[in-house]
Structure formats: structure tokens, C-alpha cells
PDB file of C-alpha atoms and ligand atoms in Angstrom:
ATOM      1  CA  UNK J   1     -84.778  62.263  23.879  1.00  0.00           C
ATOM      2  CA  UNK J   2     -85.089  62.260  27.664  1.00  0.00           C
ATOM      3  CA  UNK J   3     -85.936  58.826  29.036  1.00  0.00           C
ATOM      4  CA  UNK J   4     -88.418  58.314  31.878  1.00  0.00           C
ATOM      5  CA  UNK J   5     -88.967  55.374  34.202  1.00  0.00           C
ATOM      6  CA  UNK J   6     -91.652  55.468  36.877  1.00  0.00           C
ATOM      7  CA  UNK J   7     -91.400  52.638  39.391  1.00  0.00           C
ATOM      8  CA  UNK J   8     -93.903  51.833  42.112  1.00  0.00           C
ATOM      9  CA  UNK J   9     -92.662  50.466  45.421  1.00  0.00           C
ATOM     10  CA  UNK J  10     -95.526  48.618  47.074  1.00  0.00           C
ATOM     11  CA  UNK J  11     -93.435  47.956  50.203  1.00  0.00           C
ATOM     12  CA  UNK J  12     -95.253  45.475  52.493  1.00  0.00           C
ATOM     13  CA  UNK J  13     -98.662  46.040  50.936  1.00  0.00           C
ATOM     14  CA  UNK J  14    -101.194  44.078  48.864  1.00  0.00           C
ATOM     15  CA  UNK J  15    -101.959  40.389  49.009  1.00  0.00           C
ATOM     16  CA  UNK J  16    -100.970  37.931  46.296  1.00  0.00           C
ATOM     17  CA  UNK J  17    -104.696  37.472  45.637  1.00  0.00           C
ATOM     18  CA  UNK J  18    -105.108  41.208  44.917  1.00  0.00           C
ATOM     19  CA  UNK J  19    -102.077  41.503  42.689  1.00  0.00           C
ATOM     20  CA  UNK J  20    -103.179  40.201  39.283  1.00  0.00           C
ATOM     21  CA  UNK J  21    -106.307  42.362  39.091  1.00  0.00           C
ATOM     22  CA  UNK J  22    -104.340  45.458  40.131  1.00  0.00           C
ATOM     23  CA  UNK J  23    -101.564  44.926  37.578  1.00  0.00           C
ATOM     24  CA  UNK J  24    -104.075  44.327  34.764  1.00  0.00           C
ATOM     25  CA  UNK J  25    -106.041  47.447  35.698  1.00  0.00           C
ATOM     26  CA  UNK J  26    -102.830  49.481  35.898  1.00  0.00           C
ATOM     27  CA  UNK J  27    -101.625  48.170  32.532  1.00  0.00           C
ATOM     28  CA  UNK J  28    -104.817  49.393  30.857  1.00  0.00           C
ATOM     29  CA  UNK J  29    -104.509  52.814  32.497  1.00  0.00           C
ATOM     30  CA  UNK J  30    -100.858  53.379  31.519  1.00  0.00           C
ATOM     31  CA  UNK J  31    -101.034  52.025  27.971  1.00  0.00           C
ATOM     32  CA  UNK J  32     -99.198  54.299  25.554  1.00  0.00           C
ATOM     33  CA  UNK J  33     -97.327  56.197  28.261  1.00  0.00           C
ATOM     34  CA  UNK J  34     -93.972  57.700  27.356  1.00  0.00           C
ATOM     35  CA  UNK J  35     -92.479  56.520  30.652  1.00  0.00           C
ATOM     36  CA  UNK J  36     -91.464  52.940  31.261  1.00  0.00           C
ATOM     37  CA  UNK J  37     -93.621  51.541  34.065  1.00  0.00           C
ATOM     38  CA  UNK J  38     -92.333  49.212  36.780  1.00  0.00           C
ATOM     39  CA  UNK J  39     -94.178  47.687  39.735  1.00  0.00           C
ATOM     40  CA  UNK J  40     -91.912  46.512  42.561  1.00  0.00           C
ATOM     41  CA  UNK J  41     -94.101  44.160  44.545  1.00  0.00           C
ATOM     42  CA  UNK J  42     -93.544  41.973  47.633  1.00  0.00           C
ATOM     43  CA  UNK J  43     -91.855  38.612  46.983  1.00  0.00           C
ATOM     44  CA  UNK J  44     -95.167  36.852  47.659  1.00  0.00           C
ATOM     45  CA  UNK J  45     -96.855  38.785  44.827  1.00  0.00           C
ATOM     46  CA  UNK J  46     -94.091  38.374  42.237  1.00  0.00           C
ATOM     47  CA  UNK J  47     -95.489  35.263  40.534  1.00  0.00           C
ATOM     48  CA  UNK J  48     -98.957  36.775  40.144  1.00  0.00           C
ATOM     49  CA  UNK J  49     -97.527  40.116  39.017  1.00  0.00           C
ATOM     50  CA  UNK J  50     -95.213  38.608  36.387  1.00  0.00           C
ATOM     51  CA  UNK J  51     -98.069  36.513  34.980  1.00  0.00           C
ATOM     52  CA  UNK J  52    -100.526  39.436  34.912  1.00  0.00           C
ATOM     53  CA  UNK J  53     -97.988  41.778  33.305  1.00  0.00           C
ATOM     54  CA  UNK J  54     -97.254  39.428  30.381  1.00  0.00           C
ATOM     55  CA  UNK J  55     -98.061  41.138  27.081  1.00  0.00           C
ATOM     56  CA  UNK J  56     -98.489  44.542  28.748  1.00  0.00           C
ATOM     57  CA  UNK J  57     -96.135  47.506  29.120  1.00  0.00           C
ATOM     58  CA  UNK J  58     -95.748  46.967  32.872  1.00  0.00           C
ATOM     59  CA  UNK J  59     -92.414  45.565  34.076  1.00  0.00           C
ATOM     60  CA  UNK J  60     -92.080  43.781  37.383  1.00  0.00           C
ATOM     61  CA  UNK J  61     -89.458  44.303  40.072  1.00  0.00           C
ATOM     62  CA  UNK J  62     -88.583  42.996  43.521  1.00  0.00           C
ATOM     63  CA  UNK J  63     -87.769  45.193  46.501  1.00  0.00           C
ATOM     64  CA  UNK J  64     -84.557  43.502  47.639  1.00  0.00           C
ATOM     65  CA  UNK J  65     -82.268  40.527  47.044  1.00  0.00           C
ATOM     66  CA  UNK J  66     -79.384  38.812  48.827  1.00  0.00           C
ATOM     67  CA  UNK J  67     -75.872  39.201  47.465  1.00  0.00           C
ATOM     68  CA  UNK J  68     -74.949  35.528  47.866  1.00  0.00           C
ATOM     69  CA  UNK J  69     -75.999  32.954  45.281  1.00  0.00           C
ATOM     70  CA  UNK J  70     -77.436  30.427  47.741  1.00  0.00           C
ATOM     71  CA  UNK J  71     -76.884  28.950  51.175  1.00  0.00           C
ATOM     72  CA  UNK J  72     -77.804  29.268  54.816  1.00  0.00           C
ATOM     73  CA  UNK J  73     -79.499  32.673  54.755  1.00  0.00           C
ATOM     74  CA  UNK J  74     -82.912  31.948  56.229  1.00  0.00           C
ATOM     75  CA  UNK J  75     -85.637  34.173  54.849  1.00  0.00           C
ATOM     76  CA  UNK J  76     -83.531  35.639  52.064  1.00  0.00           C
ATOM     77  CA  UNK J  77     -84.084  35.594  48.294  1.00  0.00           C
ATOM     78  CA  UNK J  78     -81.315  35.300  45.700  1.00  0.00           C
ATOM     79  CA  UNK J  79     -80.878  36.958  42.327  1.00  0.00           C
ATOM     80  CA  UNK J  80     -81.228  33.565  40.606  1.00  0.00           C
ATOM     81  CA  UNK J  81     -84.601  33.065  42.298  1.00  0.00           C
ATOM     82  CA  UNK J  82     -85.824  36.393  40.929  1.00  0.00           C
ATOM     83  CA  UNK J  83     -84.438  35.749  37.461  1.00  0.00           C
ATOM     84  CA  UNK J  84     -86.065  32.306  37.415  1.00  0.00           C
ATOM     85  CA  UNK J  85     -89.424  34.046  37.985  1.00  0.00           C
ATOM     86  CA  UNK J  86     -88.801  36.473  35.065  1.00  0.00           C
ATOM     87  CA  UNK J  87     -88.451  39.446  37.379  1.00  0.00           C
ATOM     88  CA  UNK J  88     -86.686  42.295  35.569  1.00  0.00           C
ATOM     89  CA  UNK J  89     -85.908  44.988  38.147  1.00  0.00           C
ATOM     90  CA  UNK J  90     -84.812  45.049  41.782  1.00  0.00           C
ATOM     91  CA  UNK J  91     -84.745  47.939  44.253  1.00  0.00           C
ATOM     92  CA  UNK J  92     -81.455  48.012  46.162  1.00  0.00           C
ATOM     93  CA  UNK J  93     -80.623  50.002  49.292  1.00  0.00           C
ATOM     94  CA  UNK J  94     -84.012  51.586  49.943  1.00  0.00           C
ATOM     95  CA  UNK J  95     -83.731  53.810  53.024  1.00  0.00           C
ATOM     96  CA  UNK J  96     -86.153  51.545  54.907  1.00  0.00           C
ATOM     97  CA  UNK J  97     -83.762  48.619  54.298  1.00  0.00           C
ATOM     98  CA  UNK J  98     -80.855  50.756  55.465  1.00  0.00           C
ATOM     99  CA  UNK J  99     -82.788  52.034  58.513  1.00  0.00           C
ATOM    100  CA  UNK J 100     -84.534  48.863  59.733  1.00  0.00           C
ATOM    101  CA  UNK J 101     -82.484  46.003  58.306  1.00  0.00           C
ATOM    102  CA  UNK J 102     -78.905  47.171  58.696  1.00  0.00           C
ATOM    103  CA  UNK J 103     -78.055  47.673  55.036  1.00  0.00           C
ATOM    104  CA  UNK J 104     -74.942  49.714  54.409  1.00  0.00           C
ATOM    105  CA  UNK J 105     -73.296  51.236  51.364  1.00  0.00           C
ATOM    106  CA  UNK J 106     -71.084  48.137  51.282  1.00  0.00           C
ATOM    107  CA  UNK J 107     -73.979  45.636  51.201  1.00  0.00           C
ATOM    108  CA  UNK J 108     -75.662  47.835  48.599  1.00  0.00           C
ATOM    109  CA  UNK J 109     -72.522  47.551  46.461  1.00  0.00           C
ATOM    110  CA  UNK J 110     -72.475  43.747  46.808  1.00  0.00           C
ATOM    111  CA  UNK J 111     -76.140  43.583  45.824  1.00  0.00           C
ATOM    112  CA  UNK J 112     -75.650  45.872  42.820  1.00  0.00           C
ATOM    113  CA  UNK J 113     -72.804  43.666  41.582  1.00  0.00           C
ATOM    114  CA  UNK J 114     -74.825  40.469  42.077  1.00  0.00           C
ATOM    115  CA  UNK J 115     -77.960  41.863  40.448  1.00  0.00           C
ATOM    116  CA  UNK J 116     -76.031  42.972  37.369  1.00  0.00           C
ATOM    117  CA  UNK J 117     -74.128  39.677  37.149  1.00  0.00           C
ATOM    118  CA  UNK J 118     -77.469  37.855  37.016  1.00  0.00           C
ATOM    119  CA  UNK J 119     -79.099  40.204  34.510  1.00  0.00           C
ATOM    120  CA  UNK J 120     -81.415  42.090  36.867  1.00  0.00           C
ATOM    121  CA  UNK J 121     -81.761  45.871  36.505  1.00  0.00           C
ATOM    122  CA  UNK J 122     -80.977  47.573  39.811  1.00  0.00           C
ATOM    123  CA  UNK J 123     -82.799  50.645  41.067  1.00  0.00           C
ATOM    124  CA  UNK J 124     -80.154  51.912  43.486  1.00  0.00           C
ATOM    125  CA  UNK J 125     -81.517  54.187  46.224  1.00  0.00           C
ATOM    126  CA  UNK J 126     -79.547  56.998  47.826  1.00  0.00           C
ATOM    127  CA  UNK J 127     -80.698  59.814  50.081  1.00  0.00           C
ATOM    128  CA  UNK J 128     -80.022  61.938  53.121  1.00  0.00           C
ATOM    129  CA  UNK J 129     -81.792  62.305  56.461  1.00  0.00           C
ATOM    130  CA  UNK J 130     -83.196  65.624  57.643  1.00  0.00           C
ATOM    131  CA  UNK J 131     -80.264  66.047  60.062  1.00  0.00           C
ATOM    132  CA  UNK J 132     -77.781  65.485  57.248  1.00  0.00           C
ATOM    133  CA  UNK J 133     -79.585  68.048  55.070  1.00  0.00           C
ATOM    134  CA  UNK J 134     -79.571  70.541  57.924  1.00  0.00           C
ATOM    135  CA  UNK J 135     -75.836  69.969  58.444  1.00  0.00           C
ATOM    136  CA  UNK J 136     -75.289  70.933  54.797  1.00  0.00           C
ATOM    137  CA  UNK J 137     -73.670  67.615  53.888  1.00  0.00           C
ATOM    138  CA  UNK J 138     -76.309  66.328  51.433  1.00  0.00           C
ATOM    139  CA  UNK J 139     -74.219  66.493  48.266  1.00  0.00           C
ATOM    140  CA  UNK J 140     -71.070  65.038  49.890  1.00  0.00           C
ATOM    141  CA  UNK J 141     -73.101  62.198  51.385  1.00  0.00           C
ATOM    142  CA  UNK J 142     -74.904  61.384  48.143  1.00  0.00           C
ATOM    143  CA  UNK J 143     -71.623  61.449  46.205  1.00  0.00           C
ATOM    144  CA  UNK J 144     -70.155  58.994  48.688  1.00  0.00           C
ATOM    145  CA  UNK J 145     -73.238  56.720  48.574  1.00  0.00           C
ATOM    146  CA  UNK J 146     -73.043  56.612  44.769  1.00  0.00           C
ATOM    147  CA  UNK J 147     -69.291  56.009  44.684  1.00  0.00           C
ATOM    148  CA  UNK J 148     -69.497  53.102  47.132  1.00  0.00           C
ATOM    149  CA  UNK J 149     -72.614  51.585  45.525  1.00  0.00           C
ATOM    150  CA  UNK J 150     -70.784  51.481  42.179  1.00  0.00           C
ATOM    151  CA  UNK J 151     -67.376  50.267  43.372  1.00  0.00           C
ATOM    152  CA  UNK J 152     -65.993  47.673  40.917  1.00  0.00           C
ATOM    153  CA  UNK J 153     -68.931  48.215  38.540  1.00  0.00           C
ATOM    154  CA  UNK J 154     -67.865  48.815  34.929  1.00  0.00           C
ATOM    155  CA  UNK J 155     -69.224  51.637  32.770  1.00  0.00           C
ATOM    156  CA  UNK J 156     -71.098  49.125  30.639  1.00  0.00           C
ATOM    157  CA  UNK J 157     -72.820  47.703  33.734  1.00  0.00           C
ATOM    158  CA  UNK J 158     -73.446  51.073  35.367  1.00  0.00           C
ATOM    159  CA  UNK J 159     -75.361  52.088  32.256  1.00  0.00           C
ATOM    160  CA  UNK J 160     -77.887  49.313  33.006  1.00  0.00           C
ATOM    161  CA  UNK J 161     -78.754  50.777  36.406  1.00  0.00           C
ATOM    162  CA  UNK J 162     -81.182  53.384  37.639  1.00  0.00           C
ATOM    163  CA  UNK J 163     -80.312  55.635  40.560  1.00  0.00           C
ATOM    164  CA  UNK J 164     -83.186  56.853  42.726  1.00  0.00           C
ATOM    165  CA  UNK J 165     -82.607  59.948  44.831  1.00  0.00           C
ATOM    166  CA  UNK J 166     -84.901  59.665  47.817  1.00  0.00           C
ATOM    167  CA  UNK J 167     -84.485  62.193  50.632  1.00  0.00           C
ATOM    168  CA  UNK J 168     -85.445  60.193  53.727  1.00  0.00           C
ATOM    169  CA  UNK J 169     -87.375  63.134  55.160  1.00  0.00           C
ATOM    170  CA  UNK J 170     -89.683  63.100  52.130  1.00  0.00           C
ATOM    171  CA  UNK J 171     -90.524  59.387  52.104  1.00  0.00           C
ATOM    172  CA  UNK J 172     -94.043  58.610  53.240  1.00  0.00           C
ATOM    173  CA  UNK J 173     -94.252  61.961  55.005  1.00  0.00           C
ATOM    174  CA  UNK J 174     -96.260  63.918  52.468  1.00  0.00           C
ATOM    175  CA  UNK J 175     -93.307  66.365  52.427  1.00  0.00           C
ATOM    176  CA  UNK J 176     -91.925  66.568  48.903  1.00  0.00           C
ATOM    177  CA  UNK J 177     -88.549  68.083  48.099  1.00  0.00           C
ATOM    178  CA  UNK J 178     -89.004  71.224  46.035  1.00  0.00           C
ATOM    179  CA  UNK J 179     -88.401  70.752  42.319  1.00  0.00           C
ATOM    180  CA  UNK J 180     -85.130  72.674  42.709  1.00  0.00           C
ATOM    181  CA  UNK J 181     -83.939  70.675  45.750  1.00  0.00           C
ATOM    182  CA  UNK J 182     -84.680  67.393  43.969  1.00  0.00           C
ATOM    183  CA  UNK J 183     -83.034  68.511  40.740  1.00  0.00           C
ATOM    184  CA  UNK J 184     -79.948  69.870  42.500  1.00  0.00           C
ATOM    185  CA  UNK J 185     -79.189  66.458  43.999  1.00  0.00           C
ATOM    186  CA  UNK J 186     -80.093  64.518  40.839  1.00  0.00           C
ATOM    187  CA  UNK J 187     -77.739  66.821  38.894  1.00  0.00           C
ATOM    188  CA  UNK J 188     -75.000  66.157  41.464  1.00  0.00           C
ATOM    189  CA  UNK J 189     -75.545  62.418  41.000  1.00  0.00           C
ATOM    190  CA  UNK J 190     -75.122  62.872  37.250  1.00  0.00           C
ATOM    191  CA  UNK J 191     -71.869  64.763  37.901  1.00  0.00           C
ATOM    192  CA  UNK J 192     -70.413  61.948  40.006  1.00  0.00           C
ATOM    193  CA  UNK J 193     -71.506  59.378  37.419  1.00  0.00           C
ATOM    194  CA  UNK J 194     -69.817  61.520  34.745  1.00  0.00           C
ATOM    195  CA  UNK J 195     -66.610  61.586  36.790  1.00  0.00           C
ATOM    196  CA  UNK J 196     -66.720  57.811  37.247  1.00  0.00           C
ATOM    197  CA  UNK J 197     -67.931  56.690  33.829  1.00  0.00           C
ATOM    198  CA  UNK J 198     -67.840  59.545  31.317  1.00  0.00           C
ATOM    199  CA  UNK J 199     -70.377  61.456  29.275  1.00  0.00           C
ATOM    200  CA  UNK J 200     -72.255  58.700  27.535  1.00  0.00           C
ATOM    201  CA  UNK J 201     -73.158  56.796  30.733  1.00  0.00           C
ATOM    202  CA  UNK J 202     -73.942  60.030  32.616  1.00  0.00           C
ATOM    203  CA  UNK J 203     -76.102  61.482  29.860  1.00  0.00           C
ATOM    204  CA  UNK J 204     -78.042  58.241  29.346  1.00  0.00           C
ATOM    205  CA  UNK J 205     -78.536  57.356  33.009  1.00  0.00           C
ATOM    206  CA  UNK J 206     -82.047  57.312  34.438  1.00  0.00           C
ATOM    207  CA  UNK J 207     -82.055  59.241  37.722  1.00  0.00           C
ATOM    208  CA  UNK J 208     -85.338  59.135  39.579  1.00  0.00           C
ATOM    209  CA  UNK J 209     -86.677  61.305  42.368  1.00  0.00           C
ATOM    210  CA  UNK J 210     -88.646  59.609  45.151  1.00  0.00           C
ATOM    211  CA  UNK J 211     -90.428  61.065  48.141  1.00  0.00           C
ATOM    212  CA  UNK J 212     -94.164  61.775  48.266  1.00  0.00           C
ATOM    213  CA  UNK J 213     -94.551  61.951  44.479  1.00  0.00           C
ATOM    214  CA  UNK J 214     -98.223  62.375  43.526  1.00  0.00           C
ATOM    215  CA  UNK J 215    -100.155  63.108  40.332  1.00  0.00           C
ATOM    216  CA  UNK J 216    -100.247  66.794  41.302  1.00  0.00           C
ATOM    217  CA  UNK J 217     -96.450  67.247  41.612  1.00  0.00           C
ATOM    218  CA  UNK J 218     -95.099  64.699  39.113  1.00  0.00           C
ATOM    219  CA  UNK J 219     -95.108  66.935  36.026  1.00  0.00           C
ATOM    220  CA  UNK J 220     -93.075  69.686  37.669  1.00  0.00           C
ATOM    221  CA  UNK J 221     -90.582  67.265  39.236  1.00  0.00           C
ATOM    222  CA  UNK J 222     -90.143  65.131  36.120  1.00  0.00           C
ATOM    223  CA  UNK J 223     -89.853  68.258  33.998  1.00  0.00           C
ATOM    224  CA  UNK J 224     -86.629  69.240  35.758  1.00  0.00           C
ATOM    225  CA  UNK J 225     -83.429  68.868  33.744  1.00  0.00           C
ATOM    226  CA  UNK J 226     -81.888  65.939  35.651  1.00  0.00           C
ATOM    227  CA  UNK J 227     -84.956  63.999  36.804  1.00  0.00           C
ATOM    228  CA  UNK J 228     -85.994  61.027  34.653  1.00  0.00           C
ATOM    229  CA  UNK J 229     -89.099  59.876  36.477  1.00  0.00           C
ATOM    230  CA  UNK J 230     -89.765  58.657  39.972  1.00  0.00           C
ATOM    231  CA  UNK J 231     -89.766  55.942  42.573  1.00  0.00           C
ATOM    232  CA  UNK J 232     -93.232  56.063  44.083  1.00  0.00           C
ATOM    233  CA  UNK J 233     -94.385  54.508  47.340  1.00  0.00           C
ATOM    234  CA  UNK J 234     -97.823  55.364  48.705  1.00  0.00           C
ATOM    235  CA  UNK J 235     -99.285  56.663  45.446  1.00  0.00           C
ATOM    236  CA  UNK J 236     -98.336  53.445  43.609  1.00  0.00           C
ATOM    237  CA  UNK J 237    -100.940  51.533  45.637  1.00  0.00           C
ATOM    238  CA  UNK J 238    -103.850  53.237  43.869  1.00  0.00           C
ATOM    239  CA  UNK J 239    -103.966  52.578  40.154  1.00  0.00           C
ATOM    240  CA  UNK J 240    -105.499  55.969  39.304  1.00  0.00           C
ATOM    241  CA  UNK J 241    -102.846  57.847  41.266  1.00  0.00           C
ATOM    242  CA  UNK J 242     -99.993  55.766  39.898  1.00  0.00           C
ATOM    243  CA  UNK J 243    -101.293  56.074  36.329  1.00  0.00           C
ATOM    244  CA  UNK J 244    -101.659  59.812  36.857  1.00  0.00           C
ATOM    245  CA  UNK J 245     -97.995  59.997  37.812  1.00  0.00           C
ATOM    246  CA  UNK J 246     -96.901  57.767  34.923  1.00  0.00           C
ATOM    247  CA  UNK J 247     -98.804  59.987  32.486  1.00  0.00           C
ATOM    248  CA  UNK J 248     -97.496  63.199  34.063  1.00  0.00           C
TER     249      UNK J 248
HETATM  250  C1  PEP B 301     -90.564  55.087  48.540  1.00  0.00           C
HETATM  251  O1  PEP B 301     -90.947  54.238  49.309  1.00  0.00           O
HETATM  252  O2  PEP B 301     -89.588  54.845  47.827  1.00  0.00           O
HETATM  253  C2  PEP B 301     -91.269  56.369  48.491  1.00  0.00           C
HETATM  254  C3  PEP B 301     -90.757  57.327  47.778  1.00  0.00           C
HETATM  255  O3  PEP B 301     -92.424  56.462  49.220  1.00  0.00           O
HETATM  256  P1  PEP B 301     -93.530  57.649  49.130  1.00  0.00           P
HETATM  257  O4  PEP B 301     -93.781  57.901  47.676  1.00  0.00           O
HETATM  258  O5  PEP B 301     -94.734  57.097  49.836  1.00  0.00           O
HETATM  259  O6  PEP B 301     -92.947  58.827  49.802  1.00  0.00           O
END
């Protein structure tokens, strides 16, 4: 049976004091959903989110981590710190981290390896800019992003990851990739994973689409052959919208 995971990325939104009520409300609205539900909240909201999600179907994730275990990295958060708080998922290599905070495919790879070593489940983001799409290099670029992100990652560990395809031009813009555009790239990701790790990892891998997913377009996108749910930004901030997507 096809597996679905819908993850919300709150980005730099919501106060710690708003978090518990939101997660509890969301949990009630998504109860019984077929898709696994994840809320990736700011570091400052993690404690409240983990506590509020206890005993519900909502899983909690962070939006980043550092690849070192500890040390002089002012402002950074380690995998151990997240694990100690019972955080389960972590987004790695979101395009906003790549664009504004200098993340590269190489740092993404280091973070993937560290997250897996510590027992966190990575949601690894890949995606092309509008210029790259217009140059016709989308598939080559995505293949390269996936290959570098998973360097020195075993098949057993790769199977624990999620890959999120997020075209940069569709994030926060209201512009969604067409169902076919999104599926074409997700299928290409599955091909490269098949080449790297074989059929069982490729067939079982959760590949999400992200980029202006809303309740009105989720069913068509998630119904495509190679899309197993979504990574959702803006619409994850409203519990009705997010629940509508989860229950596509
Ligand atoms: C995201 O931030 O990962 C995202 C897909 O944002 P939005 O849904 O707002 O486009």
C-alpha cells in the first residue's frame, strides 16, 4: 500500500505560547488520517509541541540541525539536543537554508549522516530554481542533489529518510507545480534512489512534493504515482487548511 507523510514546516512562525493549543487542535482534526502527520516547528516551540503531541498521531520535527556533536558553534543546535527532547524528524537542506544560510549539498550530506547516526528521521529537501528549470537542467540537478545528499549513506539508512521535492519557484509563491511536473521529478528521484540502493528502498521511499500545497490541490498531487504526501509551509499554519491537506 502506498505510504503518505504530510509534514508542516512552520518556518519562523508561531510563538511557544501558541504551540500547545495549535498541536492539540490539529491532532483532533487529523485523527484517523491515512497519512502520517508531522509538524516541524521552530526550536523555541519544540518542547511545547512534543508535550502537546504526546498520545496523539502528530509527530514533531525540527527545521535544521548542526552536523557536529557539540562545540563552539554559537546559535546552533545538535542532533543530540533534538533527540534529548524526543524530537523525531528533522528537515535538512530546505531551499531557504541553502539560499539564506549558505547550506550546500555537502553540508546537507553531513547533516543527513549525523541525523541518521543519532536516530532522527531526515526530511531531505531538493529542488531547482526557475532559471534552472528554464535551462532544462532540472532532472540533472535533482539527481546530483540526491546523490550528494546520500553520499556514504547505506541502503538501510537511506530507507529511513524522506526526500522532499520542492521547486524553489513554487515555495511560498502560490505557484504550484502541475501534478505532472511534480510527479516527473519525484519519479526521477525514485529512479536515482533505485540506482543507488535497489528496488526495495526505492519502492518503499516516501517522496514528498512541496510548494504551495493547499487543501484544493493536495488530492491531485498526492494521487500521482510517485508522490507520497507533501511538505507544507504556509498552509500548515492554519489547522483547518493543514488538516484538509492531511485528509486529502
Ligand atoms: C516549504 O516551506 O517547504 C513550502 C513548501 O512552503 P509553501 O507550502 O508555503 O509553498
